[in-house]
Amino acid sequence: MKVFSKEKFLSLPKQQQHKKACELVRVLYDSILADKEYEGLGGEYDAMASWLGEESLKEFTLEAIADRYHYHCKKGQVYHKEHNLLPRVRTGDADVVSSPALPIAIYLENIRSAHNVGSIIRTVEAMGLGSIHFSSETAFTDNKQVKDTAMGAESWVECHRDVSIEDLPRPLIAVETAEDAIPLNSFVFPETFTLAVGNEEYGCSDAFLKAADYVIYIPQYGRKNSLNVANAFAVVAGEITRQKRTML
């Protein structure tokens, strides 16, 4: 990273100064997270903070550095999507799974957002919900944003790309706000099945709904009649886990 002299730094507009501080703090955070030498970076930041008229960091903890990072981002008007935030401290990942994956297939049909796909992969892995089957129009695990959002979970889930409806295990269950759909809290999930979530705009395709054996929906009590697809999947995944894991 480029090192600035005091004169050069102070010649920048104030907003740009905070952007440079933001960049330095990010490198400092990543270094500590990776257990690398950071004292030199800490000294550089303290000097930069003094030029900005800010207090130096009293302690180089991840929490303190993260707070300072977001402070400079705000002052520098640097805005991030979720997958570009500081890496989360990962202290609780297990070396082995606590229970085998359930014999369930998850079908992601025409989901446009790679971020949503990555979020669903994380939920599938965390809940041990079996395999994921991707339609041809859904971003696969080799997509960078999918990988960034999944945070390594894609390595622990069995994934199949370009899967057609005909190749999915029966019965087929669609999550959809359709007429005659069964409320999630009234539905008893079979031993094995395929659960499908669809496109963010129009949901599951007509082809899947025609082939589906069951259509279920999430009861909602506010004004909106829809949830983000990754959030909706997490709600259904929680109910599947409640039913299936309590039976084991």
PDB file of N, CA and C in Angstrom, residues 30-125:
ATOM      1  N   ASP A  30      -7.068  -6.874   8.158  1.00  0.00           N
ATOM      2  CA  ASP A  30      -6.766  -8.144   7.492  1.00  0.00           C
ATOM      3  C   ASP A  30      -5.480  -8.760   8.033  1.00  0.00           C
ATOM      4  N   SER A  31      -4.493  -7.921   8.349  1.00  0.00           N
ATOM      5  CA  SER A  31      -3.216  -8.420   8.870  1.00  0.00           C
ATOM      6  C   SER A  31      -3.397  -9.065  10.238  1.00  0.00           C
ATOM      7  N   ILE A  32      -4.161  -8.421  11.101  1.00  0.00           N
ATOM      8  CA  ILE A  32      -4.398  -8.979  12.434  1.00  0.00           C
ATOM      9  C   ILE A  32      -5.208 -10.263  12.331  1.00  0.00           C
ATOM     10  N   LEU A  33      -6.209 -10.272  11.456  1.00  0.00           N
ATOM     11  CA  LEU A  33      -7.039 -11.458  11.282  1.00  0.00           C
ATOM     12  C   LEU A  33      -6.211 -12.640  10.788  1.00  0.00           C
ATOM     13  N   ALA A  34      -5.213 -12.367   9.945  1.00  0.00           N
ATOM     14  CA  ALA A  34      -4.353 -13.423   9.399  1.00  0.00           C
ATOM     15  C   ALA A  34      -3.148 -13.699  10.293  1.00  0.00           C
ATOM     16  N   ASP A  35      -3.112 -13.064  11.469  1.00  0.00           N
ATOM     17  CA  ASP A  35      -2.022 -13.254  12.427  1.00  0.00           C
ATOM     18  C   ASP A  35      -0.676 -12.857  11.833  1.00  0.00           C
ATOM     19  N   LYS A  36      -0.668 -11.763  11.079  1.00  0.00           N
ATOM     20  CA  LYS A  36       0.561 -11.238  10.488  1.00  0.00           C
ATOM     21  C   LYS A  36       1.061 -10.034  11.295  1.00  0.00           C
ATOM     22  N   GLU A  37       2.308  -9.668  11.063  1.00  0.00           N
ATOM     23  CA  GLU A  37       2.898  -8.504  11.722  1.00  0.00           C
ATOM     24  C   GLU A  37       2.106  -7.241  11.363  1.00  0.00           C
ATOM     25  N   TYR A  38       1.742  -6.453  12.377  1.00  0.00           N
ATOM     26  CA  TYR A  38       0.922  -5.273  12.089  1.00  0.00           C
ATOM     27  C   TYR A  38       1.414  -3.999  12.769  1.00  0.00           C
ATOM     28  N   GLU A  39       2.478  -4.086  13.552  1.00  0.00           N
ATOM     29  CA  GLU A  39       2.907  -2.911  14.323  1.00  0.00           C
ATOM     30  C   GLU A  39       3.262  -1.731  13.424  1.00  0.00           C
ATOM     31  N   GLY A  40       3.929  -2.009  12.297  1.00  0.00           N
ATOM     32  CA  GLY A  40       4.265  -0.927  11.372  1.00  0.00           C
ATOM     33  C   GLY A  40       3.031  -0.256  10.817  1.00  0.00           C
ATOM     34  N   LEU A  41       2.035  -1.071  10.475  1.00  0.00           N
ATOM     35  CA  LEU A  41       0.774  -0.522   9.967  1.00  0.00           C
ATOM     36  C   LEU A  41       0.067   0.287  11.045  1.00  0.00           C
ATOM     37  N   GLY A  42       0.132  -0.212  12.282  1.00  0.00           N
ATOM     38  CA  GLY A  42      -0.487   0.514  13.384  1.00  0.00           C
ATOM     39  C   GLY A  42       0.138   1.882  13.569  1.00  0.00           C
ATOM     40  N   GLY A  43       1.459   1.950  13.445  1.00  0.00           N
ATOM     41  CA  GLY A  43       2.146   3.235  13.548  1.00  0.00           C
ATOM     42  C   GLY A  43       1.773   4.169  12.422  1.00  0.00           C
ATOM     43  N   GLU A  44       1.659   3.619  11.207  1.00  0.00           N
ATOM     44  CA  GLU A  44       1.250   4.429  10.051  1.00  0.00           C
ATOM     45  C   GLU A  44      -0.144   5.001  10.272  1.00  0.00           C
ATOM     46  N   TYR A  45      -1.040   4.156  10.806  1.00  0.00           N
ATOM     47  CA  TYR A  45      -2.403   4.651  11.011  1.00  0.00           C
ATOM     48  C   TYR A  45      -2.440   5.734  12.085  1.00  0.00           C
ATOM     49  N   ASP A  46      -1.712   5.525  13.182  1.00  0.00           N
ATOM     50  CA  ASP A  46      -1.726   6.532  14.247  1.00  0.00           C
ATOM     51  C   ASP A  46      -1.238   7.886  13.735  1.00  0.00           C
ATOM     52  N   ALA A  47      -0.227   7.858  12.857  1.00  0.00           N
ATOM     53  CA  ALA A  47       0.259   9.110  12.267  1.00  0.00           C
ATOM     54  C   ALA A  47      -0.823   9.741  11.399  1.00  0.00           C
ATOM     55  N   MET A  48      -1.471   8.919  10.583  1.00  0.00           N
ATOM     56  CA  MET A  48      -2.522   9.418   9.702  1.00  0.00           C
ATOM     57  C   MET A  48      -3.682   9.984  10.514  1.00  0.00           C
ATOM     58  N   ALA A  49      -4.030   9.296  11.612  1.00  0.00           N
ATOM     59  CA  ALA A  49      -5.121   9.767  12.470  1.00  0.00           C
ATOM     60  C   ALA A  49      -4.788  11.136  13.059  1.00  0.00           C
ATOM     61  N   SER A  50      -3.539  11.317  13.478  1.00  0.00           N
ATOM     62  CA  SER A  50      -3.147  12.615  14.052  1.00  0.00           C
ATOM     63  C   SER A  50      -3.225  13.721  13.007  1.00  0.00           C
ATOM     64  N   TRP A  51      -2.878  13.418  11.752  1.00  0.00           N
ATOM     65  CA  TRP A  51      -2.985  14.420  10.679  1.00  0.00           C
ATOM     66  C   TRP A  51      -4.437  14.801  10.433  1.00  0.00           C
ATOM     67  N   LEU A  52      -5.332  13.831  10.668  1.00  0.00           N
ATOM     68  CA  LEU A  52      -6.762  14.081  10.499  1.00  0.00           C
ATOM     69  C   LEU A  52      -7.372  14.776  11.713  1.00  0.00           C
ATOM     70  N   GLY A  53      -6.594  14.877  12.791  1.00  0.00           N
ATOM     71  CA  GLY A  53      -7.132  15.448  14.019  1.00  0.00           C
ATOM     72  C   GLY A  53      -7.940  14.448  14.814  1.00  0.00           C
ATOM     73  N   GLU A  54      -7.725  13.161  14.563  1.00  0.00           N
ATOM     74  CA  GLU A  54      -8.439  12.099  15.267  1.00  0.00           C
ATOM     75  C   GLU A  54      -7.535  11.485  16.337  1.00  0.00           C
ATOM     76  N   GLU A  55      -8.147  10.844  17.312  1.00  0.00           N
ATOM     77  CA  GLU A  55      -7.379  10.128  18.332  1.00  0.00           C
ATOM     78  C   GLU A  55      -6.727   8.896  17.720  1.00  0.00           C
ATOM     79  N   SER A  56      -5.567   8.528  18.252  1.00  0.00           N
ATOM     80  CA  SER A  56      -4.945   7.276  17.822  1.00  0.00           C
ATOM     81  C   SER A  56      -5.728   6.112  18.422  1.00  0.00           C
ATOM     82  N   LEU A  57      -5.514   4.929  17.880  1.00  0.00           N
ATOM     83  CA  LEU A  57      -6.173   3.746  18.422  1.00  0.00           C
ATOM     84  C   LEU A  57      -5.535   3.379  19.754  1.00  0.00           C
ATOM     85  N   LYS A  58      -6.344   3.267  20.791  1.00  0.00           N
ATOM     86  CA  LYS A  58      -5.803   2.920  22.107  1.00  0.00           C
ATOM     87  C   LYS A  58      -5.456   1.441  22.197  1.00  0.00           C
ATOM     88  N   GLU A  59      -6.155   0.615  21.430  1.00  0.00           N
ATOM     89  CA  GLU A  59      -5.873  -0.820  21.404  1.00  0.00           C
ATOM     90  C   GLU A  59      -6.165  -1.354  20.013  1.00  0.00           C
ATOM     91  N   PHE A  60      -5.364  -2.318  19.614  1.00  0.00           N
ATOM     92  CA  PHE A  60      -5.507  -2.870  18.269  1.00  0.00           C
ATOM     93  C   PHE A  60      -6.302  -4.174  18.313  1.00  0.00           C
ATOM     94  N   THR A  61      -7.535  -4.079  18.805  1.00  0.00           N
ATOM     95  CA  THR A  61      -8.442  -5.222  18.765  1.00  0.00           C
ATOM     96  C   THR A  61      -9.251  -5.153  17.477  1.00  0.00           C
ATOM     97  N   LEU A  62      -9.763  -6.296  17.040  1.00  0.00           N
ATOM     98  CA  LEU A  62     -10.559  -6.314  15.814  1.00  0.00           C
ATOM     99  C   LEU A  62     -11.793  -5.431  15.948  1.00  0.00           C
ATOM    100  N   GLU A  63     -12.390  -5.422  17.138  1.00  0.00           N
ATOM    101  CA  GLU A  63     -13.589  -4.599  17.346  1.00  0.00           C
ATOM    102  C   GLU A  63     -13.267  -3.116  17.201  1.00  0.00           C
ATOM    103  N   ALA A  64     -12.169  -2.678  17.837  1.00  0.00           N
ATOM    104  CA  ALA A  64     -11.791  -1.266  17.770  1.00  0.00           C
ATOM    105  C   ALA A  64     -11.422  -0.859  16.350  1.00  0.00           C
ATOM    106  N   ILE A  65     -10.706  -1.741  15.654  1.00  0.00           N
ATOM    107  CA  ILE A  65     -10.290  -1.436  14.283  1.00  0.00           C
ATOM    108  C   ILE A  65     -11.496  -1.404  13.351  1.00  0.00           C
ATOM    109  N   ALA A  66     -12.434  -2.341  13.537  1.00  0.00           N
ATOM    110  CA  ALA A  66     -13.637  -2.363  12.696  1.00  0.00           C
ATOM    111  C   ALA A  66     -14.454  -1.088  12.894  1.00  0.00           C
ATOM    112  N   ASP A  67     -14.576  -0.646  14.150  1.00  0.00           N
ATOM    113  CA  ASP A  67     -15.316   0.594  14.418  1.00  0.00           C
ATOM    114  C   ASP A  67     -14.650   1.785  13.727  1.00  0.00           C
ATOM    115  N   ARG A  68     -13.317   1.834  13.783  1.00  0.00           N
ATOM    116  CA  ARG A  68     -12.593   2.933  13.157  1.00  0.00           C
ATOM    117  C   ARG A  68     -12.708   2.864  11.635  1.00  0.00           C
ATOM    118  N   TYR A  69     -12.699   1.652  11.098  1.00  0.00           N
ATOM    119  CA  TYR A  69     -12.854   1.455   9.645  1.00  0.00           C
ATOM    120  C   TYR A  69     -14.179   2.039   9.166  1.00  0.00           C
ATOM    121  N   HIS A  70     -15.255   1.697   9.856  1.00  0.00           N
ATOM    122  CA  HIS A  70     -16.572   2.172   9.425  1.00  0.00           C
ATOM    123  C   HIS A  70     -16.730   3.676   9.670  1.00  0.00           C
ATOM    124  N   TYR A  71     -16.042   4.197  10.668  1.00  0.00           N
ATOM    125  CA  TYR A  71     -16.044   5.647  10.892  1.00  0.00           C
ATOM    126  C   TYR A  71     -15.436   6.363   9.685  1.00  0.00           C
ATOM    127  N   HIS A  72     -14.270   5.901   9.241  1.00  0.00           N
ATOM    128  CA  HIS A  72     -13.618   6.536   8.090  1.00  0.00           C
ATOM    129  C   HIS A  72     -14.420   6.313   6.804  1.00  0.00           C
ATOM    130  N   CYS A  73     -15.029   5.137   6.674  1.00  0.00           N
ATOM    131  CA  CYS A  73     -15.876   4.885   5.495  1.00  0.00           C
ATOM    132  C   CYS A  73     -17.016   5.894   5.424  1.00  0.00           C
ATOM    133  N   LYS A  74     -17.629   6.153   6.576  1.00  0.00           N
ATOM    134  CA  LYS A  74     -18.742   7.105   6.614  1.00  0.00           C
ATOM    135  C   LYS A  74     -18.266   8.507   6.257  1.00  0.00           C
ATOM    136  N   LYS A  75     -17.146   8.928   6.840  1.00  0.00           N
ATOM    137  CA  LYS A  75     -16.608  10.260   6.562  1.00  0.00           C
ATOM    138  C   LYS A  75     -16.145  10.390   5.111  1.00  0.00           C
ATOM    139  N   GLY A  76     -15.630   9.280   4.559  1.00  0.00           N
ATOM    140  CA  GLY A  76     -15.146   9.301   3.181  1.00  0.00           C
ATOM    141  C   GLY A  76     -16.208   8.943   2.167  1.00  0.00           C
ATOM    142  N   GLN A  77     -17.446   8.692   2.666  1.00  0.00           N
ATOM    143  CA  GLN A  77     -18.572   8.305   1.809  1.00  0.00           C
ATOM    144  C   GLN A  77     -18.227   7.064   0.981  1.00  0.00           C
ATOM    145  N   VAL A  78     -17.663   6.079   1.673  1.00  0.00           N
ATOM    146  CA  VAL A  78     -17.364   4.781   1.057  1.00  0.00           C
ATOM    147  C   VAL A  78     -18.457   3.826   1.502  1.00  0.00           C
ATOM    148  N   TYR A  79     -19.199   3.298   0.554  1.00  0.00           N
ATOM    149  CA  TYR A  79     -20.320   2.426   0.875  1.00  0.00           C
ATOM    150  C   TYR A  79     -20.074   1.042   0.297  1.00  0.00           C
ATOM    151  N   HIS A  80     -20.432   0.009   1.072  1.00  0.00           N
ATOM    152  CA  HIS A  80     -20.142  -1.364   0.679  1.00  0.00           C
ATOM    153  C   HIS A  80     -21.410  -2.198   0.627  1.00  0.00           C
ATOM    154  N   LYS A  81     -21.444  -3.129  -0.333  1.00  0.00           N
ATOM    155  CA  LYS A  81     -22.437  -4.193  -0.271  1.00  0.00           C
ATOM    156  C   LYS A  81     -21.979  -5.170   0.808  1.00  0.00           C
ATOM    157  N   GLU A  82     -22.890  -6.016   1.247  1.00  0.00           N
ATOM    158  CA  GLU A  82     -22.582  -6.886   2.384  1.00  0.00           C
ATOM    159  C   GLU A  82     -21.349  -7.744   2.152  1.00  0.00           C
ATOM    160  N   HIS A  83     -21.195  -8.308   0.930  1.00  0.00           N
ATOM    161  CA  HIS A  83     -20.077  -9.222   0.706  1.00  0.00           C
ATOM    162  C   HIS A  83     -18.735  -8.505   0.672  1.00  0.00           C
ATOM    163  N   ASN A  84     -18.737  -7.147   0.683  1.00  0.00           N
ATOM    164  CA  ASN A  84     -17.490  -6.391   0.695  1.00  0.00           C
ATOM    165  C   ASN A  84     -17.189  -5.781   2.062  1.00  0.00           C
ATOM    166  N   LEU A  85     -17.954  -6.153   3.080  1.00  0.00           N
ATOM    167  CA  LEU A  85     -17.657  -5.684   4.424  1.00  0.00           C
ATOM    168  C   LEU A  85     -16.402  -6.381   4.935  1.00  0.00           C
ATOM    169  N   LEU A  86     -15.920  -5.953   6.095  1.00  0.00           N
ATOM    170  CA  LEU A  86     -14.757  -6.616   6.677  1.00  0.00           C
ATOM    171  C   LEU A  86     -15.055  -8.090   6.904  1.00  0.00           C
ATOM    172  N   PRO A  87     -14.051  -8.962   6.709  1.00  0.00           N
ATOM    173  CA  PRO A  87     -14.276 -10.393   6.937  1.00  0.00           C
ATOM    174  C   PRO A  87     -14.695 -10.646   8.372  1.00  0.00           C
ATOM    175  N   ARG A  88     -15.629 -11.550   8.548  1.00  0.00           N
ATOM    176  CA  ARG A  88     -16.087 -11.888   9.883  1.00  0.00           C
ATOM    177  C   ARG A  88     -15.055 -12.780  10.568  1.00  0.00           C
ATOM    178  N   VAL A  89     -14.898 -12.580  11.884  1.00  0.00           N
ATOM    179  CA  VAL A  89     -14.004 -13.446  12.642  1.00  0.00           C
ATOM    180  C   VAL A  89     -14.651 -14.818  12.733  1.00  0.00           C
ATOM    181  N   ARG A  90     -13.945 -15.848  12.276  1.00  0.00           N
ATOM    182  CA  ARG A  90     -14.526 -17.192  12.233  1.00  0.00           C
ATOM    183  C   ARG A  90     -13.848 -18.047  13.300  1.00  0.00           C
ATOM    184  N   THR A  91     -14.494 -18.136  14.456  1.00  0.00           N
ATOM    185  CA  THR A  91     -13.911 -18.890  15.556  1.00  0.00           C
ATOM    186  C   THR A  91     -14.694 -20.144  15.888  1.00  0.00           C
ATOM    187  N   GLY A  92     -15.892 -20.300  15.299  1.00  0.00           N
ATOM    188  CA  GLY A  92     -16.739 -21.398  15.723  1.00  0.00           C
ATOM    189  C   GLY A  92     -16.929 -22.506  14.715  1.00  0.00           C
ATOM    190  N   ASP A  93     -16.241 -22.482  13.563  1.00  0.00           N
ATOM    191  CA  ASP A  93     -16.433 -23.527  12.565  1.00  0.00           C
ATOM    192  C   ASP A  93     -15.948 -24.863  13.105  1.00  0.00           C
ATOM    193  N   ALA A  94     -16.749 -25.897  12.900  1.00  0.00           N
ATOM    194  CA  ALA A  94     -16.398 -27.226  13.397  1.00  0.00           C
ATOM    195  C   ALA A  94     -15.545 -27.971  12.380  1.00  0.00           C
ATOM    196  N   ASP A  95     -14.689 -28.869  12.886  1.00  0.00           N
ATOM    197  CA  ASP A  95     -13.867 -29.692  11.999  1.00  0.00           C
ATOM    198  C   ASP A  95     -14.694 -30.797  11.355  1.00  0.00           C
ATOM    199  N   VAL A  96     -15.729 -31.251  12.049  1.00  0.00           N
ATOM    200  CA  VAL A  96     -16.612 -32.291  11.520  1.00  0.00           C
ATOM    201  C   VAL A  96     -18.052 -31.871  11.762  1.00  0.00           C
ATOM    202  N   VAL A  97     -18.978 -32.428  10.968  1.00  0.00           N
ATOM    203  CA  VAL A  97     -20.393 -32.102  11.155  1.00  0.00           C
ATOM    204  C   VAL A  97     -20.925 -32.830  12.380  1.00  0.00           C
ATOM    205  N   SER A  98     -21.885 -32.216  13.057  1.00  0.00           N
ATOM    206  CA  SER A  98     -22.435 -32.825  14.265  1.00  0.00           C
ATOM    207  C   SER A  98     -23.500 -33.858  13.948  1.00  0.00           C
ATOM    208  N   SER A  99     -24.027 -33.819  12.722  1.00  0.00           N
ATOM    209  CA  SER A  99     -25.070 -34.763  12.315  1.00  0.00           C
ATOM    210  C   SER A  99     -25.043 -34.892  10.798  1.00  0.00           C
ATOM    211  N   PRO A 100     -25.333 -36.091  10.257  1.00  0.00           N
ATOM    212  CA  PRO A 100     -25.307 -36.255   8.796  1.00  0.00           C
ATOM    213  C   PRO A 100     -26.320 -35.343   8.107  1.00  0.00           C
ATOM    214  N   ALA A 101     -26.018 -34.990   6.862  1.00  0.00           N
ATOM    215  CA  ALA A 101     -26.950 -34.170   6.081  1.00  0.00           C
ATOM    216  C   ALA A 101     -28.244 -34.933   5.838  1.00  0.00           C
ATOM    217  N   LEU A 102     -29.342 -34.222   5.832  1.00  0.00           N
ATOM    218  CA  LEU A 102     -30.644 -34.841   5.572  1.00  0.00           C
ATOM    219  C   LEU A 102     -30.756 -35.217   4.096  1.00  0.00           C
ATOM    220  N   PRO A 103     -31.546 -36.247   3.765  1.00  0.00           N
ATOM    221  CA  PRO A 103     -31.692 -36.689   2.365  1.00  0.00           C
ATOM    222  C   PRO A 103     -32.653 -35.795   1.583  1.00  0.00           C
ATOM    223  N   ILE A 104     -32.258 -34.542   1.419  1.00  0.00           N
ATOM    224  CA  ILE A 104     -33.116 -33.528   0.809  1.00  0.00           C
ATOM    225  C   ILE A 104     -32.377 -32.893  -0.360  1.00  0.00           C
ATOM    226  N   ALA A 105     -33.109 -32.575  -1.419  1.00  0.00           N
ATOM    227  CA  ALA A 105     -32.541 -31.834  -2.553  1.00  0.00           C
ATOM    228  C   ALA A 105     -33.120 -30.423  -2.543  1.00  0.00           C
ATOM    229  N   ILE A 106     -32.267 -29.440  -2.688  1.00  0.00           N
ATOM    230  CA  ILE A 106     -32.688 -28.044  -2.772  1.00  0.00           C
ATOM    231  C   ILE A 106     -32.503 -27.600  -4.221  1.00  0.00           C
ATOM    232  N   TYR A 107     -33.559 -27.067  -4.821  1.00  0.00           N
ATOM    233  CA  TYR A 107     -33.499 -26.637  -6.223  1.00  0.00           C
ATOM    234  C   TYR A 107     -33.569 -25.121  -6.290  1.00  0.00           C
ATOM    235  N   LEU A 108     -32.537 -24.512  -6.857  1.00  0.00           N
ATOM    236  CA  LEU A 108     -32.493 -23.058  -7.031  1.00  0.00           C
ATOM    237  C   LEU A 108     -32.817 -22.752  -8.482  1.00  0.00           C
ATOM    238  N   GLU A 109     -34.017 -22.241  -8.700  1.00  0.00           N
ATOM    239  CA  GLU A 109     -34.513 -22.071 -10.071  1.00  0.00           C
ATOM    240  C   GLU A 109     -34.448 -20.609 -10.511  1.00  0.00           C
ATOM    241  N   ASN A 110     -33.561 -20.336 -11.447  1.00  0.00           N
ATOM    242  CA  ASN A 110     -33.478 -19.012 -12.092  1.00  0.00           C
ATOM    243  C   ASN A 110     -33.299 -17.864 -11.096  1.00  0.00           C
ATOM    244  N   ILE A 111     -32.493 -18.078 -10.063  1.00  0.00           N
ATOM    245  CA  ILE A 111     -32.218 -17.015  -9.099  1.00  0.00           C
ATOM    246  C   ILE A 111     -31.136 -16.109  -9.671  1.00  0.00           C
ATOM    247  N   ARG A 112     -31.441 -14.835  -9.811  1.00  0.00           N
ATOM    248  CA  ARG A 112     -30.540 -13.904 -10.496  1.00  0.00           C
ATOM    249  C   ARG A 112     -29.406 -13.399  -9.600  1.00  0.00           C
ATOM    250  N   SER A 113     -29.682 -13.227  -8.332  1.00  0.00           N
ATOM    251  CA  SER A 113     -28.703 -12.623  -7.429  1.00  0.00           C
ATOM    252  C   SER A 113     -27.708 -13.656  -6.912  1.00  0.00           C
ATOM    253  N   ALA A 114     -26.445 -13.465  -7.259  1.00  0.00           N
ATOM    254  CA  ALA A 114     -25.397 -14.360  -6.751  1.00  0.00           C
ATOM    255  C   ALA A 114     -25.297 -14.255  -5.231  1.00  0.00           C
ATOM    256  N   HIS A 115     -25.588 -13.071  -4.694  1.00  0.00           N
ATOM    257  CA  HIS A 115     -25.570 -12.895  -3.242  1.00  0.00           C
ATOM    258  C   HIS A 115     -26.631 -13.780  -2.586  1.00  0.00           C
ATOM    259  N   ASN A 116     -27.821 -13.830  -3.158  1.00  0.00           N
ATOM    260  CA  ASN A 116     -28.866 -14.699  -2.614  1.00  0.00           C
ATOM    261  C   ASN A 116     -28.457 -16.164  -2.685  1.00  0.00           C
ATOM    262  N   VAL A 117     -27.845 -16.553  -3.793  1.00  0.00           N
ATOM    263  CA  VAL A 117     -27.396 -17.940  -3.952  1.00  0.00           C
ATOM    264  C   VAL A 117     -26.385 -18.293  -2.862  1.00  0.00           C
ATOM    265  N   GLY A 118     -25.396 -17.414  -2.659  1.00  0.00           N
ATOM    266  CA  GLY A 118     -24.389 -17.671  -1.632  1.00  0.00           C
ATOM    267  C   GLY A 118     -24.992 -17.768  -0.243  1.00  0.00           C
ATOM    268  N   SER A 119     -25.976 -16.920   0.049  1.00  0.00           N
ATOM    269  CA  SER A 119     -26.644 -16.955   1.352  1.00  0.00           C
ATOM    270  C   SER A 119     -27.384 -18.270   1.551  1.00  0.00           C
ATOM    271  N   ILE A 120     -28.040 -18.754   0.506  1.00  0.00           N
ATOM    272  CA  ILE A 120     -28.764 -20.021   0.597  1.00  0.00           C
ATOM    273  C   ILE A 120     -27.794 -21.174   0.820  1.00  0.00           C
ATOM    274  N   ILE A 121     -26.660 -21.154   0.129  1.00  0.00           N
ATOM    275  CA  ILE A 121     -25.656 -22.209   0.322  1.00  0.00           C
ATOM    276  C   ILE A 121     -25.209 -22.254   1.780  1.00  0.00           C
ATOM    277  N   ARG A 122     -24.982 -21.097   2.379  1.00  0.00           N
ATOM    278  CA  ARG A 122     -24.568 -21.055   3.786  1.00  0.00           C
ATOM    279  C   ARG A 122     -25.636 -21.662   4.688  1.00  0.00           C
ATOM    280  N   THR A 123     -26.895 -21.361   4.402  1.00  0.00           N
ATOM    281  CA  THR A 123     -27.980 -21.906   5.212  1.00  0.00           C
ATOM    282  C   THR A 123     -28.076 -23.416   5.049  1.00  0.00           C
ATOM    283  N   VAL A 124     -27.967 -23.900   3.810  1.00  0.00           N
ATOM    284  CA  VAL A 124     -28.021 -25.349   3.561  1.00  0.00           C
ATOM    285  C   VAL A 124     -26.924 -26.062   4.336  1.00  0.00           C
ATOM    286  N   GLU A 125     -25.709 -25.524   4.282  1.00  0.00           N
ATOM    287  CA  GLU A 125     -24.588 -26.165   4.980  1.00  0.00           C
ATOM    288  C   GLU A 125     -24.784 -26.119   6.488  1.00  0.00           C
TER     289      GLU A 125
END
